[in-house]
Amino acid sequence: DIVENWTPRLHPLANPQYYTLQGQYCRLELLNSKTNNNTIQQLFNDTAVGFIAFANVNQEYGTIEIGHVNFSAQLLRTRSATEANYLLLHYAFDILSFRRVEWPCNALNAKSRRAALRLGFQYEGTWIKSDLSREFQRWLNPANFDSNGQQLTKLNAAQINPRSNKKRE
C-alpha cells in the first residue's frame, strides 16, 4: 500500500453525473474532458465568467490541487467565486473522498495567496528550489569529484537564500 489502509479514489472525470456542479450562485461545467490530468471547469453566472481546475490528481495518495484559476473582474471576491471553490472542495472531499486538496501558487502572487487563506487553506512553506534536477546534474558532473571520488562542492552549494538573494556558502 502506498498509504496504509487507503484505497485509491476515483478520478474526478470518472462519473459523468458530476460534469456539472450546480450551486446557489454559480454553475461549474466541465470544459475539457480526458485530454490531460486537469479537470477544467467553466464557471457560469448567466454567462461564462471564469475557469477553475483540478490539477495534479493523485488517486493513489488521495491528493488533488485546485489551480488554473482565472476569474473575470466581474467574478472576483463575489459569493459566486467563493461558491465555485466550495463546489470543488465539496466534490473532492465529500464525494470523491480525497484526503488532501492543495492550492499551490507562486510566492509572489499575493492575490492568490490571500484567496487561499480566505478559503481556509493553510500556508505550508515556500519551495526554494522547484527545479532540483539542474542542481543534481551539477553535483553529479564528473568535474565535481577529485581523483579519489570525493565531492568538491556540496550538493546544495549553489542554493540561494530567497530572503537575502545571496548564495549560501
PDB file of C-alpha atoms in Angstrom:
ATOM      1  CA  ASP A   1       0.000   0.000   0.000  1.00  0.00           C
ATOM      2  CA  ILE A   2       1.195   3.490  -0.804  1.00  0.00           C
ATOM      3  CA  VAL A   3      -0.773   4.902   2.119  1.00  0.00           C
ATOM      4  CA  GLU A   4      -1.668   2.388   4.820  1.00  0.00           C
ATOM      5  CA  ASN A   5      -5.361   1.409   4.877  1.00  0.00           C
ATOM      6  CA  TRP A   6      -6.041   3.599   1.836  1.00  0.00           C
ATOM      7  CA  THR A   7      -7.999   2.731  -1.278  1.00  0.00           C
ATOM      8  CA  PRO A   8      -7.186   4.832  -4.354  1.00  0.00           C
ATOM      9  CA  ARG A   9     -10.016   7.196  -5.226  1.00  0.00           C
ATOM     10  CA  LEU A  10     -11.849   7.751  -8.473  1.00  0.00           C
ATOM     11  CA  HIS A  11     -10.574  10.387 -10.873  1.00  0.00           C
ATOM     12  CA  PRO A  12     -12.793  13.494 -10.995  1.00  0.00           C
ATOM     13  CA  LEU A  13     -13.742  12.602 -14.573  1.00  0.00           C
ATOM     14  CA  ALA A  14     -14.865   9.082 -13.642  1.00  0.00           C
ATOM     15  CA  ASN A  15     -18.537   9.928 -13.145  1.00  0.00           C
ATOM     16  CA  PRO A  16     -20.386  11.969 -15.827  1.00  0.00           C
ATOM     17  CA  GLN A  17     -23.030  12.819 -13.223  1.00  0.00           C
ATOM     18  CA  TYR A  18     -20.563  15.368 -11.814  1.00  0.00           C
ATOM     19  CA  TYR A  19     -19.574  17.041 -15.095  1.00  0.00           C
ATOM     20  CA  THR A  20     -21.819  19.893 -13.931  1.00  0.00           C
ATOM     21  CA  LEU A  21     -21.715  21.141 -10.350  1.00  0.00           C
ATOM     22  CA  GLN A  22     -24.666  23.382  -9.548  1.00  0.00           C
ATOM     23  CA  GLY A  23     -24.645  25.801  -6.643  1.00  0.00           C
ATOM     24  CA  GLN A  24     -26.965  28.587  -5.480  1.00  0.00           C
ATOM     25  CA  TYR A  25     -24.907  31.353  -7.080  1.00  0.00           C
ATOM     26  CA  CYS A  26     -22.924  29.649  -9.831  1.00  0.00           C
ATOM     27  CA  ARG A  27     -22.619  26.593 -12.010  1.00  0.00           C
ATOM     28  CA  LEU A  28     -19.433  24.729 -12.930  1.00  0.00           C
ATOM     29  CA  GLU A  29     -19.442  22.839 -16.208  1.00  0.00           C
ATOM     30  CA  LEU A  30     -16.736  20.530 -17.472  1.00  0.00           C
ATOM     31  CA  LEU A  31     -14.873  22.215 -20.290  1.00  0.00           C
ATOM     32  CA  ASN A  32     -12.084  19.764 -21.084  1.00  0.00           C
ATOM     33  CA  SER A  33     -12.528  16.045 -20.729  1.00  0.00           C
ATOM     34  CA  LYS A  34      -9.784  13.434 -20.766  1.00  0.00           C
ATOM     35  CA  THR A  35      -7.173  15.378 -22.737  1.00  0.00           C
ATOM     36  CA  ASN A  36      -4.795  15.561 -19.770  1.00  0.00           C
ATOM     37  CA  ASN A  37      -4.748  15.223 -15.992  1.00  0.00           C
ATOM     38  CA  ASN A  38      -6.626  18.502 -15.466  1.00  0.00           C
ATOM     39  CA  THR A  39     -10.341  18.763 -14.929  1.00  0.00           C
ATOM     40  CA  ILE A  40     -11.162  22.282 -16.052  1.00  0.00           C
ATOM     41  CA  GLN A  41     -14.494  23.701 -15.025  1.00  0.00           C
ATOM     42  CA  GLN A  42     -16.012  26.678 -16.762  1.00  0.00           C
ATOM     43  CA  LEU A  43     -17.747  28.959 -14.302  1.00  0.00           C
ATOM     44  CA  PHE A  44     -21.130  30.486 -15.117  1.00  0.00           C
ATOM     45  CA  ASN A  45     -23.463  33.007 -13.624  1.00  0.00           C
ATOM     46  CA  ASP A  46     -25.620  33.621 -16.662  1.00  0.00           C
ATOM     47  CA  THR A  47     -22.575  33.674 -18.969  1.00  0.00           C
ATOM     48  CA  ALA A  48     -19.096  32.197 -18.712  1.00  0.00           C
ATOM     49  CA  VAL A  49     -17.105  34.353 -16.270  1.00  0.00           C
ATOM     50  CA  GLY A  50     -14.075  32.241 -15.416  1.00  0.00           C
ATOM     51  CA  PHE A  51     -12.206  28.978 -15.234  1.00  0.00           C
ATOM     52  CA  ILE A  52     -11.017  26.824 -12.358  1.00  0.00           C
ATOM     53  CA  ALA A  53      -9.445  23.383 -12.485  1.00  0.00           C
ATOM     54  CA  PHE A  54      -8.429  20.295 -10.598  1.00  0.00           C
ATOM     55  CA  ALA A  55      -4.780  19.627 -11.396  1.00  0.00           C
ATOM     56  CA  ASN A  56      -2.179  17.058 -10.366  1.00  0.00           C
ATOM     57  CA  VAL A  57      -4.776  14.478  -9.456  1.00  0.00           C
ATOM     58  CA  ASN A  58      -3.051  11.746  -7.441  1.00  0.00           C
ATOM     59  CA  GLN A  59      -5.574   9.000  -6.847  1.00  0.00           C
ATOM     60  CA  GLU A  60      -3.004   6.749  -5.151  1.00  0.00           C
ATOM     61  CA  TYR A  61      -2.287   9.262  -2.369  1.00  0.00           C
ATOM     62  CA  GLY A  62      -5.703  10.903  -2.382  1.00  0.00           C
ATOM     63  CA  THR A  63      -4.387  14.384  -3.172  1.00  0.00           C
ATOM     64  CA  ILE A  64      -5.617  16.896  -5.698  1.00  0.00           C
ATOM     65  CA  GLU A  65      -4.862  20.553  -6.465  1.00  0.00           C
ATOM     66  CA  ILE A  66      -7.112  23.460  -7.284  1.00  0.00           C
ATOM     67  CA  GLY A  67      -5.344  25.522  -9.891  1.00  0.00           C
ATOM     68  CA  HIS A  68      -5.512  27.374 -13.176  1.00  0.00           C
ATOM     69  CA  VAL A  69      -7.905  29.817 -11.511  1.00  0.00           C
ATOM     70  CA  ASN A  70      -8.846  32.556 -13.940  1.00  0.00           C
ATOM     71  CA  PHE A  71     -11.727  34.703 -12.777  1.00  0.00           C
ATOM     72  CA  SER A  72     -13.018  37.746 -14.641  1.00  0.00           C
ATOM     73  CA  ALA A  73     -13.236  41.081 -12.842  1.00  0.00           C
ATOM     74  CA  GLN A  74     -16.998  40.649 -12.508  1.00  0.00           C
ATOM     75  CA  LEU A  75     -16.423  37.416 -10.550  1.00  0.00           C
ATOM     76  CA  LEU A  76     -13.577  38.372  -8.206  1.00  0.00           C
ATOM     77  CA  ARG A  77     -14.462  38.453  -4.488  1.00  0.00           C
ATOM     78  CA  THR A  78     -18.105  37.547  -5.041  1.00  0.00           C
ATOM     79  CA  ARG A  79     -20.221  34.851  -3.462  1.00  0.00           C
ATOM     80  CA  SER A  80     -20.158  33.083  -6.844  1.00  0.00           C
ATOM     81  CA  ALA A  81     -16.361  32.876  -6.718  1.00  0.00           C
ATOM     82  CA  THR A  82     -16.456  31.569  -3.160  1.00  0.00           C
ATOM     83  CA  GLU A  83     -19.119  29.055  -4.051  1.00  0.00           C
ATOM     84  CA  ALA A  84     -17.141  27.828  -7.066  1.00  0.00           C
ATOM     85  CA  ASN A  85     -14.285  26.934  -4.743  1.00  0.00           C
ATOM     86  CA  TYR A  86     -16.697  25.386  -2.279  1.00  0.00           C
ATOM     87  CA  LEU A  87     -18.216  23.210  -5.024  1.00  0.00           C
ATOM     88  CA  LEU A  88     -14.778  21.848  -5.957  1.00  0.00           C
ATOM     89  CA  LEU A  89     -13.807  21.308  -2.307  1.00  0.00           C
ATOM     90  CA  HIS A  90     -17.112  19.573  -1.604  1.00  0.00           C
ATOM     91  CA  TYR A  91     -16.664  17.373  -4.671  1.00  0.00           C
ATOM     92  CA  ALA A  92     -13.059  16.473  -3.772  1.00  0.00           C
ATOM     93  CA  PHE A  93     -13.631  15.791  -0.060  1.00  0.00           C
ATOM     94  CA  ASP A  94     -17.246  14.683   0.307  1.00  0.00           C
ATOM     95  CA  ILE A  95     -17.982  12.926  -2.974  1.00  0.00           C
ATOM     96  CA  LEU A  96     -14.597  11.605  -4.150  1.00  0.00           C
ATOM     97  CA  SER A  97     -13.246  11.262  -0.565  1.00  0.00           C
ATOM     98  CA  PHE A  98      -9.813  12.671  -1.329  1.00  0.00           C
ATOM     99  CA  ARG A  99      -7.667  13.220   1.763  1.00  0.00           C
ATOM    100  CA  ARG A 100      -5.984  16.455   0.756  1.00  0.00           C
ATOM    101  CA  VAL A 101      -6.713  19.424  -1.508  1.00  0.00           C
ATOM    102  CA  GLU A 102      -3.812  21.763  -2.275  1.00  0.00           C
ATOM    103  CA  TRP A 103      -3.690  25.336  -3.564  1.00  0.00           C
ATOM    104  CA  PRO A 104      -0.217  25.918  -4.997  1.00  0.00           C
ATOM    105  CA  CYS A 105       0.697  29.431  -6.006  1.00  0.00           C
ATOM    106  CA  ASN A 106       3.759  31.469  -6.774  1.00  0.00           C
ATOM    107  CA  ALA A 107       5.033  33.104  -3.585  1.00  0.00           C
ATOM    108  CA  LEU A 108       4.929  36.474  -5.357  1.00  0.00           C
ATOM    109  CA  ASN A 109       1.260  36.111  -6.303  1.00  0.00           C
ATOM    110  CA  ALA A 110      -0.209  37.963  -3.324  1.00  0.00           C
ATOM    111  CA  LYS A 111      -3.781  37.824  -4.656  1.00  0.00           C
ATOM    112  CA  SER A 112      -3.711  34.035  -4.962  1.00  0.00           C
ATOM    113  CA  ARG A 113      -2.149  33.662  -1.506  1.00  0.00           C
ATOM    114  CA  ARG A 114      -4.828  35.923   0.031  1.00  0.00           C
ATOM    115  CA  ALA A 115      -7.581  33.972  -1.726  1.00  0.00           C
ATOM    116  CA  ALA A 116      -6.163  30.667  -0.497  1.00  0.00           C
ATOM    117  CA  LEU A 117      -6.005  31.892   3.110  1.00  0.00           C
ATOM    118  CA  ARG A 118      -9.530  33.350   2.870  1.00  0.00           C
ATOM    119  CA  LEU A 119     -10.823  29.989   1.656  1.00  0.00           C
ATOM    120  CA  GLY A 120      -9.234  28.146   4.572  1.00  0.00           C
ATOM    121  CA  PHE A 121      -6.044  26.846   3.006  1.00  0.00           C
ATOM    122  CA  GLN A 122      -3.006  26.809   5.245  1.00  0.00           C
ATOM    123  CA  TYR A 123       0.426  28.082   4.229  1.00  0.00           C
ATOM    124  CA  GLU A 124       2.865  25.186   4.438  1.00  0.00           C
ATOM    125  CA  GLY A 125       6.065  26.687   3.102  1.00  0.00           C
ATOM    126  CA  THR A 126       7.825  28.027   0.071  1.00  0.00           C
ATOM    127  CA  TRP A 127       9.609  25.804  -2.402  1.00  0.00           C
ATOM    128  CA  ILE A 128      13.016  27.415  -2.562  1.00  0.00           C
ATOM    129  CA  LYS A 129      14.116  25.179  -5.401  1.00  0.00           C
ATOM    130  CA  SER A 130      11.421  23.793  -7.582  1.00  0.00           C
ATOM    131  CA  ASP A 131      13.917  22.622 -10.213  1.00  0.00           C
ATOM    132  CA  LEU A 132      16.262  20.326  -8.326  1.00  0.00           C
ATOM    133  CA  SER A 133      17.354  18.368 -11.393  1.00  0.00           C
ATOM    134  CA  ARG A 134      19.759  21.086 -12.528  1.00  0.00           C
ATOM    135  CA  GLU A 135      21.434  21.095  -9.097  1.00  0.00           C
ATOM    136  CA  PHE A 136      21.744  17.300  -9.091  1.00  0.00           C
ATOM    137  CA  GLN A 137      23.222  17.360 -12.596  1.00  0.00           C
ATOM    138  CA  ARG A 138      25.780  19.957 -11.493  1.00  0.00           C
ATOM    139  CA  TRP A 139      26.687  17.921  -8.430  1.00  0.00           C
ATOM    140  CA  LEU A 140      26.891  14.597 -10.316  1.00  0.00           C
ATOM    141  CA  ASN A 141      29.125  16.044 -13.043  1.00  0.00           C
ATOM    142  CA  PRO A 142      32.458  14.153 -13.049  1.00  0.00           C
ATOM    143  CA  ALA A 143      34.278  17.509 -12.776  1.00  0.00           C
ATOM    144  CA  ASN A 144      32.788  17.863  -9.261  1.00  0.00           C
ATOM    145  CA  PHE A 145      34.807  14.893  -7.943  1.00  0.00           C
ATOM    146  CA  ASP A 146      38.517  14.536  -7.253  1.00  0.00           C
ATOM    147  CA  SER A 147      40.622  11.536  -8.270  1.00  0.00           C
ATOM    148  CA  ASN A 148      39.551   9.695  -5.077  1.00  0.00           C
ATOM    149  CA  GLY A 149      35.862  10.150  -5.894  1.00  0.00           C
ATOM    150  CA  GLN A 150      35.303  12.790  -3.195  1.00  0.00           C
ATOM    151  CA  GLN A 151      32.935  15.649  -3.960  1.00  0.00           C
ATOM    152  CA  LEU A 152      34.494  19.066  -4.494  1.00  0.00           C
ATOM    153  CA  THR A 153      31.326  21.076  -3.785  1.00  0.00           C
ATOM    154  CA  LYS A 154      28.322  20.200  -1.671  1.00  0.00           C
ATOM    155  CA  LEU A 155      25.032  19.272  -3.265  1.00  0.00           C
ATOM    156  CA  ASN A 156      23.383  22.492  -2.087  1.00  0.00           C
ATOM    157  CA  ALA A 157      26.386  24.768  -2.706  1.00  0.00           C
ATOM    158  CA  ALA A 158      24.516  26.850  -5.266  1.00  0.00           C
ATOM    159  CA  GLN A 159      21.428  27.266  -3.080  1.00  0.00           C
ATOM    160  CA  ILE A 160      20.233  30.833  -2.855  1.00  0.00           C
ATOM    161  CA  ASN A 161      18.662  32.227   0.290  1.00  0.00           C
ATOM    162  CA  PRO A 162      15.443  33.834  -1.022  1.00  0.00           C
ATOM    163  CA  ARG A 163      15.324  36.255   1.910  1.00  0.00           C
ATOM    164  CA  SER A 164      18.675  37.860   1.155  1.00  0.00           C
ATOM    165  CA  ASN A 165      19.223  36.939  -2.522  1.00  0.00           C
ATOM    166  CA  LYS A 166      22.735  35.881  -1.529  1.00  0.00           C
ATOM    167  CA  LYS A 167      24.213  32.500  -2.282  1.00  0.00           C
ATOM    168  CA  ARG A 168      24.752  30.339   0.773  1.00  0.00           C
ATOM    169  CA  GLU A 169      28.285  29.152   1.355  1.00  0.00           C
TER     170      GLU A 169
END
